[in-house]
Short mmCIF file of C-alpha atoms in Angstrom, two decimals:
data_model
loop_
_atom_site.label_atom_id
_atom_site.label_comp_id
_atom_site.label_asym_id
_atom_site.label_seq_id
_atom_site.Cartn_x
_atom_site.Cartn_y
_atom_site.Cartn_z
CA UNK A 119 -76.04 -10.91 50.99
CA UNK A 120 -77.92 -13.46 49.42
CA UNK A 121 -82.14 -13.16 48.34
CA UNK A 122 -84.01 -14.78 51.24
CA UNK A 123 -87.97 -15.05 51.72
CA UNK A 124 -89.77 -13.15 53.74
CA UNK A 125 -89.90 -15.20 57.02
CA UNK A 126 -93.85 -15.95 58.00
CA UNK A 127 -94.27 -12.96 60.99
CA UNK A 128 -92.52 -10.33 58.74
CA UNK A 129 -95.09 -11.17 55.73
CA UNK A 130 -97.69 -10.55 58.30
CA UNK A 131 -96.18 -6.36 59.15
CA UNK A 132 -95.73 -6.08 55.79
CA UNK A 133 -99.45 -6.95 54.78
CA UNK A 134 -101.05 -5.57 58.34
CA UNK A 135 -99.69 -2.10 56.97
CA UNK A 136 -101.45 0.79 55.54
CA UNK A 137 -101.42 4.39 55.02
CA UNK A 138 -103.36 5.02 58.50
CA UNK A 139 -101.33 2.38 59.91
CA UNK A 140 -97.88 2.11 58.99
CA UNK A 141 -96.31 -0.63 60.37
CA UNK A 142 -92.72 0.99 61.31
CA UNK A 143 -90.20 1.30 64.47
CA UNK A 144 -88.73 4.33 65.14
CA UNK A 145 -85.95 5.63 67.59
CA UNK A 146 -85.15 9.17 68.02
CA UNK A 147 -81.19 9.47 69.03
CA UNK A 148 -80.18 12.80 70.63
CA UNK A 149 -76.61 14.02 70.85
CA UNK A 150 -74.23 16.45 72.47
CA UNK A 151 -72.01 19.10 69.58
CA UNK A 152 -68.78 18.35 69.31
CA UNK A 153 -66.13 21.21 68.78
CA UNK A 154 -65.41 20.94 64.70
CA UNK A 155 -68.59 18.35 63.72
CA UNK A 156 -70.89 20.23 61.55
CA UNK A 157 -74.22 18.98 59.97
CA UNK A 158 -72.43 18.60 56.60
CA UNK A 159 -70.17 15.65 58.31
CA UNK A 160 -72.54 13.89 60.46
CA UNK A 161 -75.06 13.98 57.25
CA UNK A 162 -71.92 12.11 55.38
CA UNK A 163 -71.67 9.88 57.88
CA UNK A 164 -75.08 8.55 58.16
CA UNK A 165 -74.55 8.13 54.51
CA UNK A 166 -71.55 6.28 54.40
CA UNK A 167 -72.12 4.40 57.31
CA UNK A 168 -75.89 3.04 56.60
CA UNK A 169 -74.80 2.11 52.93
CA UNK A 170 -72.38 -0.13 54.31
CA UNK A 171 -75.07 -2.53 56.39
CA UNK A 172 -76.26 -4.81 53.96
CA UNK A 173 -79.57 -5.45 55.14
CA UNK A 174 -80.36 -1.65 54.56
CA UNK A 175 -79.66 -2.54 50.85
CA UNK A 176 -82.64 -5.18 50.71
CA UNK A 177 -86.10 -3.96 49.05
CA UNK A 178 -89.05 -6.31 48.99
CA UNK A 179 -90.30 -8.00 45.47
CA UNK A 180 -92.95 -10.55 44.95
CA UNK A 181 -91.84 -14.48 44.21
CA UNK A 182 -93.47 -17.31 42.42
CA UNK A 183 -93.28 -19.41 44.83
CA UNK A 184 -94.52 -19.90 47.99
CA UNK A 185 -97.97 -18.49 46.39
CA UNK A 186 -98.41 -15.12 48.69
CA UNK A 187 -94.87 -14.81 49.18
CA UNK A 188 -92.12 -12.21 48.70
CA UNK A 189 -88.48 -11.57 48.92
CA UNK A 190 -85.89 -9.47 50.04
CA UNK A 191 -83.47 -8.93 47.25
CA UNK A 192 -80.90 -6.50 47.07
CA UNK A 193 -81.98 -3.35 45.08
CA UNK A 194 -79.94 -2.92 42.62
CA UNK A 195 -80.43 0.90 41.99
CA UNK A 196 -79.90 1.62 45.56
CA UNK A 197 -79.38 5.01 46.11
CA UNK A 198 -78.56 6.25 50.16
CA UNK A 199 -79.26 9.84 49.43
CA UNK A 200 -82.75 8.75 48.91
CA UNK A 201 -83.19 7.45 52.51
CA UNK A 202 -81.15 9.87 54.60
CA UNK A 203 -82.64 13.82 54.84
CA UNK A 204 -81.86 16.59 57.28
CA UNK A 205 -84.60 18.65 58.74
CA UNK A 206 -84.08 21.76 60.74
CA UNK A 207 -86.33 22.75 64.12
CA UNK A 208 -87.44 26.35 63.99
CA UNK A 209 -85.83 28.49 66.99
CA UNK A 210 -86.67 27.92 70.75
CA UNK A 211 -86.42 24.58 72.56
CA UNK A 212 -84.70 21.86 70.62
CA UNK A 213 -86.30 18.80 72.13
CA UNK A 214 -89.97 19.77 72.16
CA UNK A 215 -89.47 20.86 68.25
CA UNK A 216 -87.13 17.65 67.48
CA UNK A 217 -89.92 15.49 69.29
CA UNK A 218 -93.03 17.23 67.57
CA UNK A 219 -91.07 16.65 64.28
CA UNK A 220 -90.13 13.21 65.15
CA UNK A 221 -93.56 12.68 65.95
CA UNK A 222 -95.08 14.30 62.33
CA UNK A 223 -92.33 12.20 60.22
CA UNK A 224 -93.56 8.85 62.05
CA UNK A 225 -96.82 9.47 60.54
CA UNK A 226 -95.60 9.07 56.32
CA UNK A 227 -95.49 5.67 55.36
CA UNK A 228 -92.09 3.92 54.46
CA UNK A 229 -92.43 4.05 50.69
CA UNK A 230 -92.71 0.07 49.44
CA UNK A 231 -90.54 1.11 45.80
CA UNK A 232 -87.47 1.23 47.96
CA UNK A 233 -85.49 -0.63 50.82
CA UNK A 234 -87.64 0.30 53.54
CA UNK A 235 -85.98 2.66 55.95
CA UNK A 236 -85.06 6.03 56.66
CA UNK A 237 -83.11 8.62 58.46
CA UNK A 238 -83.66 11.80 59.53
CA UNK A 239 -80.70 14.53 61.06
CA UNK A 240 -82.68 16.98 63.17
CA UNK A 241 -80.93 19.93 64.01
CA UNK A 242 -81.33 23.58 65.17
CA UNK A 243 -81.24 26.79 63.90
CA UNK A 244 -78.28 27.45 65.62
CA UNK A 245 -76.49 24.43 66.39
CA UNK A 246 -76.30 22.99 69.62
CA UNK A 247 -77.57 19.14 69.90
CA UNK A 248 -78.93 17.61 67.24
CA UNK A 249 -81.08 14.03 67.00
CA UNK A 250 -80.94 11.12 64.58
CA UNK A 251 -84.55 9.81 63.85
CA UNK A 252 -84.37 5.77 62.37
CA UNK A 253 -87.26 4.42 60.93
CA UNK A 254 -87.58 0.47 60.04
CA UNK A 255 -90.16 -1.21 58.61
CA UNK A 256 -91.52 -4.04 61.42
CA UNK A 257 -90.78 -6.25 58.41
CA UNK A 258 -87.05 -5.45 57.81
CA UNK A 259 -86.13 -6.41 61.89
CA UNK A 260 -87.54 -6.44 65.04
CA UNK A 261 -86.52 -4.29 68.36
CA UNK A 262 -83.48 -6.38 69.32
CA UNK A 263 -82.86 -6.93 65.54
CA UNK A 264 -83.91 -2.84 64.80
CA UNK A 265 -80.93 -1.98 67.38
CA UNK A 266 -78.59 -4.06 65.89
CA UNK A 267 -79.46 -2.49 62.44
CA UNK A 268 -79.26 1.03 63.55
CA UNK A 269 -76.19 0.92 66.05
CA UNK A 270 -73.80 0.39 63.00
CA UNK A 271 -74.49 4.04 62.67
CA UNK A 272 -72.14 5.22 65.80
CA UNK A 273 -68.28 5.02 65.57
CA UNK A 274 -67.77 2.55 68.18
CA UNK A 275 -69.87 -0.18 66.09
CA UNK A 276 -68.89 0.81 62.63
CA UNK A 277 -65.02 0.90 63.72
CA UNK A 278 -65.50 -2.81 63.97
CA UNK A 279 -67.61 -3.75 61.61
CA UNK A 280 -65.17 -1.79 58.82
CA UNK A 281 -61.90 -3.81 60.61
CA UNK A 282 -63.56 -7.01 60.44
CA UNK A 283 -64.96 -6.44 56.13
CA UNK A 284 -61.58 -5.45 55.28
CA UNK A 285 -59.94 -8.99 57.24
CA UNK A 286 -62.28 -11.23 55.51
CA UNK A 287 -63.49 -9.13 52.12
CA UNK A 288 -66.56 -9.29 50.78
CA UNK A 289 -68.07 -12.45 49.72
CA UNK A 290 -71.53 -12.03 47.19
CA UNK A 291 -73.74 -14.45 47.33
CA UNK A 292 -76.07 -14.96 43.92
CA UNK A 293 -79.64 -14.87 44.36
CA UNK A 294 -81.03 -18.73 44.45
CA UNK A 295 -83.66 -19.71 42.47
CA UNK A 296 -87.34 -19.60 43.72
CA UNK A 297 -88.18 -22.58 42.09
CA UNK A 298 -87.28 -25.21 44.41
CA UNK A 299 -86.30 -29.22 43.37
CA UNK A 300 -88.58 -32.30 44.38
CA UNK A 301 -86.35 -33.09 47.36
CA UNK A 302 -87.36 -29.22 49.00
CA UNK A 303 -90.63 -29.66 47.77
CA UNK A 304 -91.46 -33.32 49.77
CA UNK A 305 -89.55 -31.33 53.08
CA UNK A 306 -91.70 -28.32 52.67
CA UNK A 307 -95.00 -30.66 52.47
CA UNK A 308 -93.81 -32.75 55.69
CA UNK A 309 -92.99 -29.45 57.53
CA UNK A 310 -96.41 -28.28 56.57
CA UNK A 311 -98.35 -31.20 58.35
CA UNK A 312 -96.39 -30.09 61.40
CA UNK A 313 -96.85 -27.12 61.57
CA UNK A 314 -100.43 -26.81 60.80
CA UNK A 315 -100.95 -28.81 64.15
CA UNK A 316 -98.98 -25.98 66.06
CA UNK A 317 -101.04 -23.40 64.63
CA UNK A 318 -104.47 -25.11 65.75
CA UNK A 319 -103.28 -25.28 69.24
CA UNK A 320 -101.82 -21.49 69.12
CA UNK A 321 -104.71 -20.68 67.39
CA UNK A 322 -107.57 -21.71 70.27
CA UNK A 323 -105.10 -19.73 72.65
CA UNK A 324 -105.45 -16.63 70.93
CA UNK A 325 -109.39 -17.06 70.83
CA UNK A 326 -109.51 -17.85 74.48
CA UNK A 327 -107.44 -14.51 74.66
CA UNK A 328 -110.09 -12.52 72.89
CA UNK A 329 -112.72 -10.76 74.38
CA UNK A 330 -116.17 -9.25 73.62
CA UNK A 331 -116.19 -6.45 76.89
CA UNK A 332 -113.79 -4.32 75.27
CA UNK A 333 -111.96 -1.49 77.79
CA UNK A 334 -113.85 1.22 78.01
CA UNK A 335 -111.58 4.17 77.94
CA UNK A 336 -112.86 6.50 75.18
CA UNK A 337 -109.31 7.65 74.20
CA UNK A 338 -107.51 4.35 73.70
CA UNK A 339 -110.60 3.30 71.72
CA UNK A 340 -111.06 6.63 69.47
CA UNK A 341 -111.34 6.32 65.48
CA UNK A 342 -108.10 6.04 63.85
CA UNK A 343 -107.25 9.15 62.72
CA UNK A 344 -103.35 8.43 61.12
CA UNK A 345 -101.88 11.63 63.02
CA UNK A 346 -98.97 10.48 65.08
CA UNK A 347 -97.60 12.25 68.36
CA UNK A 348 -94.55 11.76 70.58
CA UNK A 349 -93.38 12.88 73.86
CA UNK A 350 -91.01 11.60 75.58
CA UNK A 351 -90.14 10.90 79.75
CA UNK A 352 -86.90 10.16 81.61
CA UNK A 353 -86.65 8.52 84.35
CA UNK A 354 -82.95 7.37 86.69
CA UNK A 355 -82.14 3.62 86.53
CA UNK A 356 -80.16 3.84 89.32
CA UNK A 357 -83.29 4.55 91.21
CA UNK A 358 -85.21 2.28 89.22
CA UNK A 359 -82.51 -1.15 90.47
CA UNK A 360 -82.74 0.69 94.20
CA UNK A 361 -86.90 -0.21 93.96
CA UNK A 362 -86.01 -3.67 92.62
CA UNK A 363 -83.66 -4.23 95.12
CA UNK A 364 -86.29 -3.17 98.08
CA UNK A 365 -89.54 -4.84 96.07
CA UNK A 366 -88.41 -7.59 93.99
CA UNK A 367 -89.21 -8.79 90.96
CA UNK A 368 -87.43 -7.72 87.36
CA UNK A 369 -86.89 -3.99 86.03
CA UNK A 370 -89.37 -4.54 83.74
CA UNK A 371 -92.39 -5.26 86.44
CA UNK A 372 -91.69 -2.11 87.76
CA UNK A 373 -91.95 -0.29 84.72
CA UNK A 374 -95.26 -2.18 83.73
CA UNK A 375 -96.32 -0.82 87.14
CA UNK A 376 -95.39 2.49 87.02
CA UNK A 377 -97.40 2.41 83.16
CA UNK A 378 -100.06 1.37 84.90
CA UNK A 379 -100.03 4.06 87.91
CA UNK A 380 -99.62 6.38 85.15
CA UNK A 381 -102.69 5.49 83.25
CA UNK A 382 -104.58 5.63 86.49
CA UNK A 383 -102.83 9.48 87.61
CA UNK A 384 -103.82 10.79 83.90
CA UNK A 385 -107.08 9.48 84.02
CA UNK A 386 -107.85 11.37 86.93
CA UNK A 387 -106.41 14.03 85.71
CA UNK A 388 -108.98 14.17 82.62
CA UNK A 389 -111.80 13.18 84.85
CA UNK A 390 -112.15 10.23 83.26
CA UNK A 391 -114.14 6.96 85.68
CA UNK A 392 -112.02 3.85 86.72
CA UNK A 393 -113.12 1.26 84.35
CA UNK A 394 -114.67 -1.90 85.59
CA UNK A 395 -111.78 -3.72 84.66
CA UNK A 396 -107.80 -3.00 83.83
CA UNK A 397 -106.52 -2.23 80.15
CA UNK A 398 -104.93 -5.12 78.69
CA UNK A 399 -101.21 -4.89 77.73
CA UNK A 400 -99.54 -6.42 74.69
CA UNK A 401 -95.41 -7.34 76.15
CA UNK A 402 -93.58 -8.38 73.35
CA UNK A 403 -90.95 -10.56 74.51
CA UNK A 404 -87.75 -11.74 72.01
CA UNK A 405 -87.26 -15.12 71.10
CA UNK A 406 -83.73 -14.76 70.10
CA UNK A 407 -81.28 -16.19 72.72
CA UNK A 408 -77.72 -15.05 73.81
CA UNK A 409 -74.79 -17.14 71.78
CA UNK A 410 -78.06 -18.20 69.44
CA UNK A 411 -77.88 -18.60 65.73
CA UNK A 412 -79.12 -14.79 64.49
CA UNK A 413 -82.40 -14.56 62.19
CA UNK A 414 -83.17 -11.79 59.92
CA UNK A 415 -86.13 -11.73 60.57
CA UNK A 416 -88.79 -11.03 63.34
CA UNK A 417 -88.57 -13.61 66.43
CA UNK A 418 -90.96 -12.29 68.86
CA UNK A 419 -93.61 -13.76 71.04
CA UNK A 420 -95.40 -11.61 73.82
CA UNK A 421 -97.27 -11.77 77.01
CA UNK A 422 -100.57 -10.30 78.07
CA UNK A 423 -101.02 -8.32 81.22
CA UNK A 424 -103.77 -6.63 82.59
CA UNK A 425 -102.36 -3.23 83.65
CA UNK A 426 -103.73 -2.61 87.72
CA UNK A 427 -105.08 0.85 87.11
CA UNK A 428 -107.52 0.43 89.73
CA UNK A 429 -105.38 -0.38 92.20
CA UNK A 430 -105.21 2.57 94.45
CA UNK A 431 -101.76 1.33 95.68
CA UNK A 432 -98.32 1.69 93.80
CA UNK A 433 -96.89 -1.14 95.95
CA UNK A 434 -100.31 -3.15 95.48
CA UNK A 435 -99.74 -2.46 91.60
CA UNK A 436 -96.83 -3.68 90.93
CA UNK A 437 -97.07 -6.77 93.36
CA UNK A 438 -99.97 -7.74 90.57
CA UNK A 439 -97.69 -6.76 87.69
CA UNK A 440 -95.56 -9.52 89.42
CA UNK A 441 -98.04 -12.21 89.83
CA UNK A 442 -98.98 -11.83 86.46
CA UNK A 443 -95.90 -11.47 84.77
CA UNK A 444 -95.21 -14.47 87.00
CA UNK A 445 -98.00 -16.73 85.66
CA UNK A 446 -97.52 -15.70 81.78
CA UNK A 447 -93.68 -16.74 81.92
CA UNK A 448 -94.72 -20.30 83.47
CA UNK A 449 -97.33 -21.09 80.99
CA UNK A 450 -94.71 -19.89 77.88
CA UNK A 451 -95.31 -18.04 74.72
CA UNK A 452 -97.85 -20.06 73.74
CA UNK A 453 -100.66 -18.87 76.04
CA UNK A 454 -102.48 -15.92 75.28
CA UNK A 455 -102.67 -12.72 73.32
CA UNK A 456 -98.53 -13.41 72.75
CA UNK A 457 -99.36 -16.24 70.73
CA UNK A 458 -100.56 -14.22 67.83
CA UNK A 459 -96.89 -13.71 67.01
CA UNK A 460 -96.49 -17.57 67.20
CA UNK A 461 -99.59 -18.20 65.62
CA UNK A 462 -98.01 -15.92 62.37
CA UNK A 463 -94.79 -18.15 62.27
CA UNK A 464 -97.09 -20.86 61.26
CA UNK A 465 -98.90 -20.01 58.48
CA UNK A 466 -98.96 -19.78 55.18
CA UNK A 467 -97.76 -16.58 52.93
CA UNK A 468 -101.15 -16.95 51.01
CA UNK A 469 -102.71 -16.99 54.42
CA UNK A 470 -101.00 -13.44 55.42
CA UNK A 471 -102.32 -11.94 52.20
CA UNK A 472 -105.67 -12.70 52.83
CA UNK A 473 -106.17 -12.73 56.39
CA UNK A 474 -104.62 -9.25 57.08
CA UNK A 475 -107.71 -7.23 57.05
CA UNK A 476 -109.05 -9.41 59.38
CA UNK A 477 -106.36 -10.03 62.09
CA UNK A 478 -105.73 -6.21 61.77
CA UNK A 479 -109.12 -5.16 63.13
CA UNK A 480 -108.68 -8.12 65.69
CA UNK A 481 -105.98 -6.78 67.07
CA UNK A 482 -108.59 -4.32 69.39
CA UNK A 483 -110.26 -7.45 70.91
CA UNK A 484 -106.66 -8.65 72.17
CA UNK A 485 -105.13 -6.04 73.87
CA UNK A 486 -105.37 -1.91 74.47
CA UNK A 487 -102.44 -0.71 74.95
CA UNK A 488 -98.51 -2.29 73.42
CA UNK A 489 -95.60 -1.69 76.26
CA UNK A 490 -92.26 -2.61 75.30
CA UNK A 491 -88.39 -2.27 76.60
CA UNK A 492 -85.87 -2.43 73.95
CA UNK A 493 -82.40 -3.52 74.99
CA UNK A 494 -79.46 -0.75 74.18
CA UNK A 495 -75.54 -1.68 74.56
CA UNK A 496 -74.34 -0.28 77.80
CA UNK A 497 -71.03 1.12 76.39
CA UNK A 498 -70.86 4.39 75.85
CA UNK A 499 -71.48 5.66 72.12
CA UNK A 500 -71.02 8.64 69.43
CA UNK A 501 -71.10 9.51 65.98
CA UNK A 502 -68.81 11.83 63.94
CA UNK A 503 -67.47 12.10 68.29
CA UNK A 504 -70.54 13.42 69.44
CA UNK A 505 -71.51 11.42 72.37
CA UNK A 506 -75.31 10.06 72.75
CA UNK A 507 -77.23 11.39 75.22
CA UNK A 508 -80.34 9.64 75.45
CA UNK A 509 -82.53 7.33 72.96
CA UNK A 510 -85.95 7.43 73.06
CA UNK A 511 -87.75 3.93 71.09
CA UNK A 512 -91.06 4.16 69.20
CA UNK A 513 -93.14 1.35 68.45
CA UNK A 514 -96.00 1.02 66.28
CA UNK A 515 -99.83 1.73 66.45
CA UNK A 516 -101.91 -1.42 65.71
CA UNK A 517 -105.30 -0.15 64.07
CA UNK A 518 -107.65 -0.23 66.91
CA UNK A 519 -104.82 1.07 69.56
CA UNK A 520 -104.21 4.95 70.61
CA UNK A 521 -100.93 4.59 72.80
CA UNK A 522 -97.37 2.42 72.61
CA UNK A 523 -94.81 2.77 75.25
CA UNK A 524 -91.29 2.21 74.81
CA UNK A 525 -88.55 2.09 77.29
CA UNK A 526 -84.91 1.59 76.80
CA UNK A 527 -82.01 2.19 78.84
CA UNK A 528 -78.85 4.12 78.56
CA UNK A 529 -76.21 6.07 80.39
CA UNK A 530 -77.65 5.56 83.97
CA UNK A 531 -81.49 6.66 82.43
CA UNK A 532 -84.58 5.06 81.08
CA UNK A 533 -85.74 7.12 78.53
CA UNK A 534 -89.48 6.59 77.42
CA UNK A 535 -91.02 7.04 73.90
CA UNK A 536 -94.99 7.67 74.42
CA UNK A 537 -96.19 7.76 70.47
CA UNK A 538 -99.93 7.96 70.25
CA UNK A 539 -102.26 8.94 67.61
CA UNK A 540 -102.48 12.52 67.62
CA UNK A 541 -105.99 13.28 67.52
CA UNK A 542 -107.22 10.55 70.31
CA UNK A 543 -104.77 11.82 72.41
CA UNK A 544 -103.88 15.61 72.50
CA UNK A 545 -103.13 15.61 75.78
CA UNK A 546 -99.97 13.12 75.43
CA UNK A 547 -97.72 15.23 77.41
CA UNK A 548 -99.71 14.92 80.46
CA UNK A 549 -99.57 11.41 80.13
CA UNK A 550 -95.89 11.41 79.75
CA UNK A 551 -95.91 13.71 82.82
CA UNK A 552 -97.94 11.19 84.99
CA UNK A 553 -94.94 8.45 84.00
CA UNK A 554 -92.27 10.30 85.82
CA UNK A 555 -94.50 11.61 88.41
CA UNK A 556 -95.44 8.12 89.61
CA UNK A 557 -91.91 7.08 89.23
CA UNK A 558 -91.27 9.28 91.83
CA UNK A 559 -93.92 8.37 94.35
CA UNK A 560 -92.95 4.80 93.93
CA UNK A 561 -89.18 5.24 94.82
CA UNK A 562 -90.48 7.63 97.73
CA UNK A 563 -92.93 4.53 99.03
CA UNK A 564 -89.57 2.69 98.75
CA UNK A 565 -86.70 4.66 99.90
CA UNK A 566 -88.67 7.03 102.20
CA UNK A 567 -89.96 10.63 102.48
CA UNK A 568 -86.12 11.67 103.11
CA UNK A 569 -84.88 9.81 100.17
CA UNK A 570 -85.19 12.10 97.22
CA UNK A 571 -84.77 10.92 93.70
CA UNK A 572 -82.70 11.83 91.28
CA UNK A 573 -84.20 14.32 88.41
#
């Protein structure tokens, strides 16, 4: 793989990161045992299998030029045993001691010396399941870019990936030079014009975005503290497509909704007040396109939604998640909180370097809360022939932000990733609780009282 620059949004992770803050995306994989497959060979296999993706094999080293740039360069001493480590869960119940573990290893930084990953194995005391735990810098790829990273890790995947290396070879590519001739030069100065236009006009979107009457919930808006929870929720997609069948609207409106009935069930629950007005929601929504050309990099945009938590009604709820959700995907990715994703693809890498601190403790007056779904092949997968189970995403804290929700979907279930800071919110299990709980209400609304759904 050739040296490539650091493409404009992934400069901006890389500098909006710090040791209270890091800026990675996690998934926590959890498996059935297979008869024979010890720790020993699934360790080997995470090994062998990550060393052979080549963008796991990039680090990230400062250039000349742009001024404020940097690089991803293959590292040269690159060493897999120093990103892959297996952890064992005391005794008891494997999933509440592989999540609290998950939960204390997405706190450490990614360590910037080195490509910027890692991989846990979880497993028990005494066998059983065991859990995979992938960490990515935001930098290195983002969610539909992080999956296609991490799934050459299961056999189906790497089986073709290893036919089609050994058809073609391997080709190396020498690292260009980052001093670039006249001709690049004059085409980097025209493209500059352009874009700084784009950037004024995304720009004044993401100020009319901002707002001065920040949510008042006292545990999305706690101090920092750099402690990092997970729990995790499961819910049936079967009965999830029945509601979108009966209601309308996309998959993903319904799970905004049921986010935001949850929000509303576990701030009851604390006896917390209704605030005046709904959290805000950061969507993140993909720019790539099926059949497209595939970047390296970030390509994301979002969408901001105001999450009805005081709407008393889950049917009222999600018909506003719909409207809105509506609205933002007429007016584009240019409108609104999303277009601080935009907004990054046009500046400078000077720009990032400087302006981090600053669009880092912005991030509060955009939005309160991130929710994201992460696309998952629907085929059936293993590793070492252990079959997956369930995979639960993680997404990252912004500084200013207590909760992210992740969704994905596999084998017939959602699976949800709540990761919160740990301190703000102790009571994340209740939370995660409240998810499934008004998942259920909502399919009974739907399907009626005699209708139960499945656990």
């Amino acid at each position: 793989m050739s040296t490539e620059l650091l493409a404009p949004l992934d400069l901006a992770f890389w500098h909006l990161e710090s040791d209270a803050h890091p800026m990675h995306l996690g998934a926590l994989a959890v498996f059935a045992p297979a008869p024979g497959v010890g720790p020993e060979r699934i360790l080997g296999l995470l090994g062998t299998r990550a060393a052979a993706i080549p963008r796991l094999r990039m680090g990230v080293r400062d250039v000349l030029l742009p001024v404020g740039g940097k690089a991803w360069t293959v590292d040269k001493d690159f060493d897999v045993h120093r990103h892959v480590e297996q952890v064992v869960v005391p005794d008891g119940d494997f999933m509440a001691g592989a999540t609290r573990l998950a939960g204390e290893l997405m706190e450490r930084p990614l360590g910037r010396g080195l490509p910027p990953w890692r991989m846990y194995l979880i497993c028990g005391a005494d066998g059983g399941p065991f859990a995979v735990l992938v960490k990515l810098h935001h930098a290195l790829a983002d969610g539909m870019r992080a999956v296609a990273i991490g799934a050459g890790i299961f056999d189906e995947i790497a089986a073709v990936t290893s036919a089609r290396t050994t058809a073609r070879g391997r080709t190396v590519v020498p690292p260009r030079s980052w001093l670039p001739d006249p001709r690049e030069m004059a085409g980097m100065a025209l493209g500059r014009i352009g874009e700084v236009g784009r950037a004024l006009g995304v720009g004044a979107s993401v100020v009319r975005a901002g707002r001065l009457d920040l949510w008042g919930s006292s545990a999305l808006t706690a101090p920092s503290s750099g402690t990092r929870r997970l729990v995790i929720a499961d819910l049936d997609a079967g009965d999830l497509q029945r509601i979108r069948r009966a209601e309308g609207g996309t998959a993903n409106d319904i799970l905004l909704a049921v986010v935001a009935g949850a929000l509303r069930r576990w701030m009851a629950e604390r006896g917390d007040s209704l605030p005046a007005a709904d959290p805000r929601a950061l969507v993140p929504v993909s720019r790539r396109r099926p059949g497209g050309a595939t970047a390296s990099g970030n390509r994301l945009s979002a969408y901001l939604l105001g999450l009805p938590v005081t709407a008393a009604d889950p049917r009222e709820r999600l018909r506003a998640v719909r409207t809105a959700m509506d609205r933002n995907k007429a007016a584009g990715p240019l409108k609104g909180a999303g277009a601080v994703a935009v907004l990054a693809d046009q500046l400078p890498p000077l720009a990032h370097r400087l302006g981090a601190p600053l669009a880092a403790n912005a991030a509060r007056m955009l939005f309160d809360v991130l929710v994201t779904s992460v696309p998952l092949p629907r085929s059936a997968l293993s590793l070492g022939g252990c079959p997956l189970t369930a995979l639960y995403p993680m997404a990252p804290l912004a500084r200013g932000q207590s909760l992210a929700v992740a969704l994905s979907t596999h084998g017939g279930r959602v699976h949800v990733g709540l990761v919160a800071d740990g301190k703000a919110l102790p009571d994340l299990d209740r939370l995660a609780a409240a998810v499934e709980d008004e998942f259920t209400e909502l399919y009974t609304l739907v399907a009626g009282p005699d209708r139960t759904p499945v656990s």
